[in-house]
XYZ file of C-alpha atoms in Angstrom:
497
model
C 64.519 27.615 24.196
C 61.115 27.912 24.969
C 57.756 27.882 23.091
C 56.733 25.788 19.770
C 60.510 25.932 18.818
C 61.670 23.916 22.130
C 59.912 20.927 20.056
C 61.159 21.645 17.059
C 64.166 20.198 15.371
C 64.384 22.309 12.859
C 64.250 25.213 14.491
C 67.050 24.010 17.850
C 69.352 23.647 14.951
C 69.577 27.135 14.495
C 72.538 29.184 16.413
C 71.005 31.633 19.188
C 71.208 35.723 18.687
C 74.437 36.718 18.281
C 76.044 40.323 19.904
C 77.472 42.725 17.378
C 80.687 41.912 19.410
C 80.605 38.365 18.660
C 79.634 39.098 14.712
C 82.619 41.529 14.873
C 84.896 38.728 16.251
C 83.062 35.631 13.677
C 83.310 38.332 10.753
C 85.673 40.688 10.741
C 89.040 39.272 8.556
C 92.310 41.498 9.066
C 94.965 40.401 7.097
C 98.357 40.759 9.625
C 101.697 42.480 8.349
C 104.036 40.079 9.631
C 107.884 41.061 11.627
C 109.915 41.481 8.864
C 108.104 41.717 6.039
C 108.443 45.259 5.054
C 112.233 44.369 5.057
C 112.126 41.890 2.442
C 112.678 42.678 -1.099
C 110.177 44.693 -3.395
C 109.715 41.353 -5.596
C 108.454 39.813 -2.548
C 106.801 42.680 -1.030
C 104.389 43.195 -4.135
C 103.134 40.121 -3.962
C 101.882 40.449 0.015
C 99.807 43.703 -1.068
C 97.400 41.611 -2.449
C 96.669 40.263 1.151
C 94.102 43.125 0.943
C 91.871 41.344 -1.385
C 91.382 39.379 1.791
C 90.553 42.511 4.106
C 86.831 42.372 5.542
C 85.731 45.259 8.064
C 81.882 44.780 9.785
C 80.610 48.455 9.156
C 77.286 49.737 10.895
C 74.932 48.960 8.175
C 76.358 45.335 8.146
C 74.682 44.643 11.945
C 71.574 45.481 10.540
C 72.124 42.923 7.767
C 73.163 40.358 9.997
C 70.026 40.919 12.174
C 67.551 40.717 9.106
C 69.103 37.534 7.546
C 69.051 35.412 11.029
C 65.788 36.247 11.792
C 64.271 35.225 8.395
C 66.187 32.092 9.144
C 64.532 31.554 12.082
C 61.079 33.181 11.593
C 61.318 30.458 8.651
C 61.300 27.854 10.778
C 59.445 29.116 13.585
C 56.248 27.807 11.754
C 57.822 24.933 10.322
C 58.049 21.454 12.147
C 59.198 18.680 10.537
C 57.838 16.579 13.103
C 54.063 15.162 12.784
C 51.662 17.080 14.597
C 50.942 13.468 16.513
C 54.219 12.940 17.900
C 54.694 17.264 18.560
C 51.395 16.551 20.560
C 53.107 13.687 22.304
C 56.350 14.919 23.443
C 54.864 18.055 24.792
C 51.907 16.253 27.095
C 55.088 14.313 28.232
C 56.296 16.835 30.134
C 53.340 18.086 31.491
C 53.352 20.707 29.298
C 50.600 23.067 27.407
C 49.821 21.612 24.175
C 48.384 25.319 22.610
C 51.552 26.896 23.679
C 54.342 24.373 22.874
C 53.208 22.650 19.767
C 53.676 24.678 16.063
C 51.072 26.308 14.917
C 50.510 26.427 11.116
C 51.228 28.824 8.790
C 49.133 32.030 8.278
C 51.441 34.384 6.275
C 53.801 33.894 3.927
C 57.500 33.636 5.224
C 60.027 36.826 5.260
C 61.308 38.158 2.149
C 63.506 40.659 1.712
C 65.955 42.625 -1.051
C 69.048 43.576 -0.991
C 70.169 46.870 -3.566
C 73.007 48.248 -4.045
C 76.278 49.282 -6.447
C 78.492 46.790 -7.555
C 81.484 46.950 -5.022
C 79.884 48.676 -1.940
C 80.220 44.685 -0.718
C 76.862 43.179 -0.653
C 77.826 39.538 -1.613
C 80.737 40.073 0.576
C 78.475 40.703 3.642
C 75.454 38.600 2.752
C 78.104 35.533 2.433
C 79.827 36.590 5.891
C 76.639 36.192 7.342
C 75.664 33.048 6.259
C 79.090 31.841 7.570
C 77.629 32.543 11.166
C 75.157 29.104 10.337
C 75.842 26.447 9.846
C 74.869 25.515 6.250
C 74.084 21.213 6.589
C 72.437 19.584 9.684
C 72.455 15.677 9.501
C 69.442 14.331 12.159
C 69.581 11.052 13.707
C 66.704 11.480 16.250
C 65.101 13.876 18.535
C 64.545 13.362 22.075
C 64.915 9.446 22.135
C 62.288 9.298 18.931
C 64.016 8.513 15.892
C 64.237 11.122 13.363
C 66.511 10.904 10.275
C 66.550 14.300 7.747
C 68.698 16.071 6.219
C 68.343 19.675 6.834
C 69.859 22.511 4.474
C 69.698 25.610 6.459
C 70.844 28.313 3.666
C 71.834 28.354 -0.179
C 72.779 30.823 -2.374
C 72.562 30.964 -6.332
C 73.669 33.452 -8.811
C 71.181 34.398 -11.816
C 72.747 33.030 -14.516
C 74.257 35.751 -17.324
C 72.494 34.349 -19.808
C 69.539 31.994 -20.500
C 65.874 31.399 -18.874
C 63.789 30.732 -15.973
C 64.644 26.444 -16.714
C 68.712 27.649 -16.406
C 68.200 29.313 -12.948
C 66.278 26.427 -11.744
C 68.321 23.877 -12.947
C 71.857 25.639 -11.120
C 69.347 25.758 -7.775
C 68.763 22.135 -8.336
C 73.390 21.760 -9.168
C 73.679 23.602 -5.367
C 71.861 21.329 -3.906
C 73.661 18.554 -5.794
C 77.293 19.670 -4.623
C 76.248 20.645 -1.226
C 74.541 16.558 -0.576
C 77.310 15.345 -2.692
C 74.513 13.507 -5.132
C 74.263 14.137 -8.888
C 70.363 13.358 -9.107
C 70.189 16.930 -11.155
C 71.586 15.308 -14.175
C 67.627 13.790 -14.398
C 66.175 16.977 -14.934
C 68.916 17.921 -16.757
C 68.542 15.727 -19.374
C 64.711 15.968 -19.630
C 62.999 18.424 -21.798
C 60.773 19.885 -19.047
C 60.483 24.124 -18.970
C 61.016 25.957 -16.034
C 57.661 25.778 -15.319
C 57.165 22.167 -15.092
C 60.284 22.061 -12.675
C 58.371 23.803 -9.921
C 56.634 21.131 -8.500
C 60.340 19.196 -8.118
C 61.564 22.483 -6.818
C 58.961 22.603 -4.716
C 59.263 19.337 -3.205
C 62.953 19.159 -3.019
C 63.418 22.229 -1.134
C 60.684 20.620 1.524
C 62.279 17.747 2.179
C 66.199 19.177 2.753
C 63.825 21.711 5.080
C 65.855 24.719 3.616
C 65.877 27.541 5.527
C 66.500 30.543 3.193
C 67.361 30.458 -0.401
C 69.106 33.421 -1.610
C 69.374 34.444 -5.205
C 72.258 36.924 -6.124
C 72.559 39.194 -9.197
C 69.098 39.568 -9.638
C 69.322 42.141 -12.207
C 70.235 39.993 -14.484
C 66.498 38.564 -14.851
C 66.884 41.899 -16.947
C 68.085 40.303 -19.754
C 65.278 37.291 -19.749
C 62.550 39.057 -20.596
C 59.267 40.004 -18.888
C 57.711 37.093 -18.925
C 60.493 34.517 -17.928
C 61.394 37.422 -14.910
C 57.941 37.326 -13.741
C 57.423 33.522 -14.024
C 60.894 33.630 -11.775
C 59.187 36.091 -9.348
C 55.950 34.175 -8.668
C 58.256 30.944 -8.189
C 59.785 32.791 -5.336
C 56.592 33.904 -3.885
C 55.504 30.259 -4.420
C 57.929 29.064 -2.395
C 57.257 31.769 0.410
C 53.797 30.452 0.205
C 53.794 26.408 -0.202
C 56.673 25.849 1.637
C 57.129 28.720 3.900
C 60.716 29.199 2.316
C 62.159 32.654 2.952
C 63.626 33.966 -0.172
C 65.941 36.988 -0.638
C 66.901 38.806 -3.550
C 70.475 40.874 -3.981
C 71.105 42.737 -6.683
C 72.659 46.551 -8.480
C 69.721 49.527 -8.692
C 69.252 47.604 -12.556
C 66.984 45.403 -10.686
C 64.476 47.740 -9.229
C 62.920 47.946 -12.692
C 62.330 43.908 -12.311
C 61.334 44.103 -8.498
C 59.013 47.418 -9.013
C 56.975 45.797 -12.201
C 53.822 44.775 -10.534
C 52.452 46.172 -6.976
C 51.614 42.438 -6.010
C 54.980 41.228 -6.892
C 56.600 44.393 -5.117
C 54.392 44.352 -1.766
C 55.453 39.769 -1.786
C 59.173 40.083 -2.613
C 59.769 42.696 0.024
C 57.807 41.678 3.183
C 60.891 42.272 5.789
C 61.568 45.298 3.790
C 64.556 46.291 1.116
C 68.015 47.716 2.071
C 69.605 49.560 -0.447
C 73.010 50.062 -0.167
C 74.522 53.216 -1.582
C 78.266 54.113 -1.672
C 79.201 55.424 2.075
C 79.725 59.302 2.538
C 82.549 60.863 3.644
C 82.285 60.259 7.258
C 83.165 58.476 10.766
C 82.388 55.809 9.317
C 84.548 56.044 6.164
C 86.984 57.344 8.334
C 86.920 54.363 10.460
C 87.105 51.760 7.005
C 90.063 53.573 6.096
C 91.865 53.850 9.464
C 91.711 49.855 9.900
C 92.518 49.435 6.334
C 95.652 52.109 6.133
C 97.371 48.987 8.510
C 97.742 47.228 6.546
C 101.090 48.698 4.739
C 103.976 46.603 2.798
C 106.471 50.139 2.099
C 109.738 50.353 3.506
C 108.794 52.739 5.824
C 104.855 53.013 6.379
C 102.851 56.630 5.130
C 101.319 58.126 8.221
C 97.411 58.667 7.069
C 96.435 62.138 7.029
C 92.907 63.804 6.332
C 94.192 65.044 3.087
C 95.058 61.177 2.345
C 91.635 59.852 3.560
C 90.009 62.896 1.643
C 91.803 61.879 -1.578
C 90.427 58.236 -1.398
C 87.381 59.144 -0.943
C 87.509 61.183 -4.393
C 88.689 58.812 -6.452
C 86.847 55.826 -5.281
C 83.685 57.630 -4.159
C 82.920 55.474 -0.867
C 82.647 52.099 -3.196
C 84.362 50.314 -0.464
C 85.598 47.355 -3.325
C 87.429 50.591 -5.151
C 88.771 52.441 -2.375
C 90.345 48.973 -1.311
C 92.374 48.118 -5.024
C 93.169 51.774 -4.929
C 94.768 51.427 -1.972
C 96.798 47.850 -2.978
C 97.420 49.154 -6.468
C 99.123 52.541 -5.495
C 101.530 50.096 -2.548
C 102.115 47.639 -5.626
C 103.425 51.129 -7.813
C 105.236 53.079 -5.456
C 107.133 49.765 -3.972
C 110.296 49.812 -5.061
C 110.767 53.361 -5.903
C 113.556 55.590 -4.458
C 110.545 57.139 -1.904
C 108.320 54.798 -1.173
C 105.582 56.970 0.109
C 101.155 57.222 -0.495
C 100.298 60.254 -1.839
C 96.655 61.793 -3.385
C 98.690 62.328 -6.450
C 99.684 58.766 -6.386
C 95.849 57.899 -6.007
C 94.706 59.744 -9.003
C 97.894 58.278 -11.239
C 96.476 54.826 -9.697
C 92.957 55.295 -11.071
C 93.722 57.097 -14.724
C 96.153 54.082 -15.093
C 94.414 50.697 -13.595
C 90.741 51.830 -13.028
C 90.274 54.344 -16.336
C 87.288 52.692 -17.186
C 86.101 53.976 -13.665
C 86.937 57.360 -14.156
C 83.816 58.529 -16.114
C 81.393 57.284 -13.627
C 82.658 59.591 -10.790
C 81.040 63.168 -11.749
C 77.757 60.840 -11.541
C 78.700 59.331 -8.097
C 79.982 62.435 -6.529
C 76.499 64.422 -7.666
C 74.700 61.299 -6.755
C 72.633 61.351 -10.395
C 68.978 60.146 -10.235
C 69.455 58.051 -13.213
C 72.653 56.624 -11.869
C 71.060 56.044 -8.091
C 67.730 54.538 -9.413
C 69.690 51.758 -11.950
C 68.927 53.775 -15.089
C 72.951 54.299 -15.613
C 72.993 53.159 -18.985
C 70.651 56.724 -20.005
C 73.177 58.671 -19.061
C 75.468 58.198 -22.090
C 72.644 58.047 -24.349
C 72.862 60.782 -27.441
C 70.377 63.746 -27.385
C 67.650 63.673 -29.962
C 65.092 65.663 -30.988
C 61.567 65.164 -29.969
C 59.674 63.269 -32.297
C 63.176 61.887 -34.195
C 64.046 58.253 -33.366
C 67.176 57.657 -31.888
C 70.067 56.766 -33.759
C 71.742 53.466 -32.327
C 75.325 54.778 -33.734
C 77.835 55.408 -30.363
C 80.525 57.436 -30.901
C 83.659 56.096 -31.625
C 85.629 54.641 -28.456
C 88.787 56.981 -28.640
C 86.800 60.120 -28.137
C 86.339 60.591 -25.199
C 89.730 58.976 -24.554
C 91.329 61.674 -26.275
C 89.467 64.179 -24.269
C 90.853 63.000 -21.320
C 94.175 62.484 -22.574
C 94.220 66.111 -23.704
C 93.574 66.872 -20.255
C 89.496 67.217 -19.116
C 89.252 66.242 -16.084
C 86.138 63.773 -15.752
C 84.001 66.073 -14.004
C 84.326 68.285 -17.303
C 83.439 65.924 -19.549
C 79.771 65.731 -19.826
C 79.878 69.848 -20.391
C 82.940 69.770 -22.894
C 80.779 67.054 -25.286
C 77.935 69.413 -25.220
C 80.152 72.105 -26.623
C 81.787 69.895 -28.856
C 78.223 68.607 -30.000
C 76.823 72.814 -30.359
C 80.157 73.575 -32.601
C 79.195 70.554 -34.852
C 75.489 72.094 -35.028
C 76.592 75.194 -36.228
C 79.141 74.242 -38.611
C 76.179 71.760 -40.025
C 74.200 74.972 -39.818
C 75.831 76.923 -41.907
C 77.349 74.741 -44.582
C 73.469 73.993 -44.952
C 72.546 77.926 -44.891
C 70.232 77.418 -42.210
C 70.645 78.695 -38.622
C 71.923 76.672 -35.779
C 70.026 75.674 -33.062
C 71.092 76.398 -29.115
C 74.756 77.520 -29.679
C 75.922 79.892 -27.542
C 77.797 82.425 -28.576
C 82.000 82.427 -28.701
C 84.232 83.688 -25.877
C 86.997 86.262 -26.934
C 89.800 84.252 -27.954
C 92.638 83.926 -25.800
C 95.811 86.714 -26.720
C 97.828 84.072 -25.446
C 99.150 81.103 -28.220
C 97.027 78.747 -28.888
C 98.844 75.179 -28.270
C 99.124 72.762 -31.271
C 95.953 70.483 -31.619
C 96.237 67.534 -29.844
C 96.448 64.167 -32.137
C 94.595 61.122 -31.060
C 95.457 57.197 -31.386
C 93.928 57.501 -35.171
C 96.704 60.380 -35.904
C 93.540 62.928 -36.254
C 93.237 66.229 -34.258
C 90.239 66.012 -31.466
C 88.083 68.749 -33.973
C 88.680 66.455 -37.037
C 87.659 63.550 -35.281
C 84.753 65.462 -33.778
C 83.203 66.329 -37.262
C 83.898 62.947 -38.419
C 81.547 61.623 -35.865
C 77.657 60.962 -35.818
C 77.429 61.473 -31.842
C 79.747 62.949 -29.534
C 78.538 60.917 -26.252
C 78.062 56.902 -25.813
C 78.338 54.364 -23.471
C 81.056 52.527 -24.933
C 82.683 55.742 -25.209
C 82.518 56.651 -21.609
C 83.281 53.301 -20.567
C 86.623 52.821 -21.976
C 88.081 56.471 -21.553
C 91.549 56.260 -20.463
C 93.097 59.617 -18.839
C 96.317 61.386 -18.342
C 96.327 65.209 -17.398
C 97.796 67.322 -20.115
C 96.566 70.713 -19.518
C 95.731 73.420 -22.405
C 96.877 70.630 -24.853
C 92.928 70.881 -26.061
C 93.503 72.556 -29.634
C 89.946 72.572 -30.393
């Protein structure tokens, strides 16, 4: 290695460029069908299905990950020496070399930071983690080029914003990492004390200087959400801080909820960001979704394996909507239901039983994934169940009750339906409140012709109530909660509205 790092310890610590072949070999886990095993009993057999949670496949965009993340690494500690200046300026003159060109130069930026967007379950922590495999996370010195020099160097940690609490409760499970990674339970001093997060900076600070840390990652972001302006943007300046002081790099993962935390301030924004942000949106319907689920369709536990077809690859796509995380316990749930059976084949109609059954609660969200909604795309997901109101009228915090929209689905709308259907339902309910009122309703369209075929008998929910008596006995015909824990099965024309 040549240049400032050839005299750095620090920095020769640090693994050389890797090629995307060798990532793919380091990276890539494949879970093997063993000789034999799709003979053994379906007992048996269900239980090797859930190999899959195992199953890792290196896609394009995770080579560009891999490429950001090492290089912050090592742009970190390309202006970081842990050695004196003195003894830098000694071991270069005794080799006769340049002292301007070999010896590090201080900082005069702050070090790389970069973020990390994306949906649950397109496989962010998943990748970022697979990454930081490739390094080696501890480095124990003993000395450097016949000089003694004892550190311990920490070349990565990640830490999850906790669900609940302050700026002091992130700080102090930073400080427990470092704890179980040394082996030391020094933490328990802070712990104990009544210092706020503020006043733990400085022992942040100095901590994370001494272990020589070369990138500290903080996962779900978006949970900084929940702490309040204030204690998020005390938490943002402590990572530019670090950037700063220490020349720490610092990157941030978290869902599109986060953007409203990382896009408060222009300051904060331009600092958090300065290697950029990679937002990760569910794949399209592609090569390169057709290459995921080509290596993944291998991995088969049925007597006899399906042969995948476009129409198969096409049906996964729909119901999981290129969230790899889905696509993959849609494809172990539907071998775990069909193993066993008399024909023990994968079928699109086995995919969609699959998700109404085990994934309902994901069914709602997929007319908002497939049209790729604004409000969905830019973190502002939980809008889209929100009630209308009239301007000028505050909004009522009443959500309708959670078996609507269940019994919608159950009396067979398909999810792509139901956002248009609870309109309706919503205009009927205006005009019946219209006239009982003798005034007239507001933006109801008028009736079709009815059908000259029989009506079918109304449809009775879990509470024993047809869907229209339910309907008029509720304040609001959308909500989150609602939405969220729909269940489905197709019944169609069982309406009765």
């Amino acid at each position: 290695m040549n240049g400032p790092a050839r005299f750095n310890p620090f920095a020769l610590a640090i693994r050389r460029p890797l090629t995307e072949e060798e990532v793919i070999d380091e990276v890539a886990r494949t879970p093997r069908v063993y000789e034999g095993e799709c003979e053994l009993s379906p007992y048996a057999r269900r239980e090797l299905v859930m190999r899959l949670d195992d199953f890792v496949e290196p896609l394009p965009r995770f080579f560009e990950l891999e490429n950001r993340i090492s290089g912050m690494i090592r742009a970190g500690y390309a202006r970081r020496n842990p050695l004196p200046l003195g003894l830098q300026r000694q071991l270069v003159e005794k080799q006769g070399l340049d002292q301007r060109e070999f010896t590090t130069p201080a900082p005069i930026t702050l070090a790389p930071g970069l973020s990390l967007i994306g949906f649950s379950g397109v496989g962010k922590t998943t990748a970022v983690s697979s990454v930081l495999s490739l390094h080696s996370q501890l480095h124990i010195h003993e000395s450097f080029q016949g000089v003694p020099f004892h550190r311990t160097q920490l070349v990565w940690a990640r830490v999850a914003c906790p669900p609940s609490g302050g700026a002091r409760t992130l700080l102090m499970n930073i400080f427990q990492e470092f704890e179980l990674l040394l082996g030391t339970d020094n933490h328990r001093r802070f712990e104990n004390s009544r210092r706020s997060g503020p006043e733990l900076i400085p022992n942040l600070v100095d901590i994370m200087s001494t272990l020589g840390l070369g990138l500290l990652v903080i996962d779900e972001i978006q949970r900084l959400v929940r702490m309040g302006d204030e204690e998020a943007s005390l938490l943002l300046d402590v990572f530019t801080h670090l950037r700063t002081e220490i020349h720490t790099p610092v990157m941030l993962i978290g869902t599109p909820k986060a953007m409203s935390v990382l896009n408060s301030g222009f300051e904060q924004g331009r600092r958090n960001t300065s290697l950029g942000h990679i937002d990760w949106q569910p794949m399209d319907n592609d090569d390169t979704w057709a290459f995921f689920v080509e290596q993944m369709w291998k991995l088969q536990w049925l007597s006899k394996p399906t042969p995948l077809t476009e129409k198969l690859q096409n049906a996964l796509y729909e119901w999981s909507q290129g969230i790899t995380d889905i696509a993959v316990k849609i494809f172990k749930m539907a071998q775990y239901t069909v193993i066993g059976a008399d024909d023990e084949k994968l079928t699109p109609e086995l995919f969609e039983v699959v998700v109404r059954t085990e994934f309902a609660w994901f069914v709602p969200w997929i007319p908002y994934l497939k049209r790729r909604d604004p409000k969905l795309m830019s973190g502002e997901f939980h809008r889209l169940f929100e009630p209308n109101a009239k301007k000028g009228r505050r909004k009522s915090q009443v959500a309708a009750a959670p078996d609507l929209s269940n019994a919608l689905l159950h009396a067979g709308v398909k999810p792509e339906e139901l956002h248009d259907v609870l309109a309706g339902l919503r205009q009927r309910r205006e005009a019946e409140t219209a006239a009982a009122a003798g005034t007239p309703a507001t933006s109801v369209k008028p009736a079709k012709a009815p059908n000259k075929k029989k009506a079918p008998a109304p449809a009775e929910t879990a509470s024993g109530l047809t869907l229209w008596e339910l309907v008029q006995q509720q304040p609001h015909l959308s909500g989150r909660d609602a939405l969220l824990e729909a269940g489905h099965v197709r019944l169609p024309g069982a309406l009765g509205f």
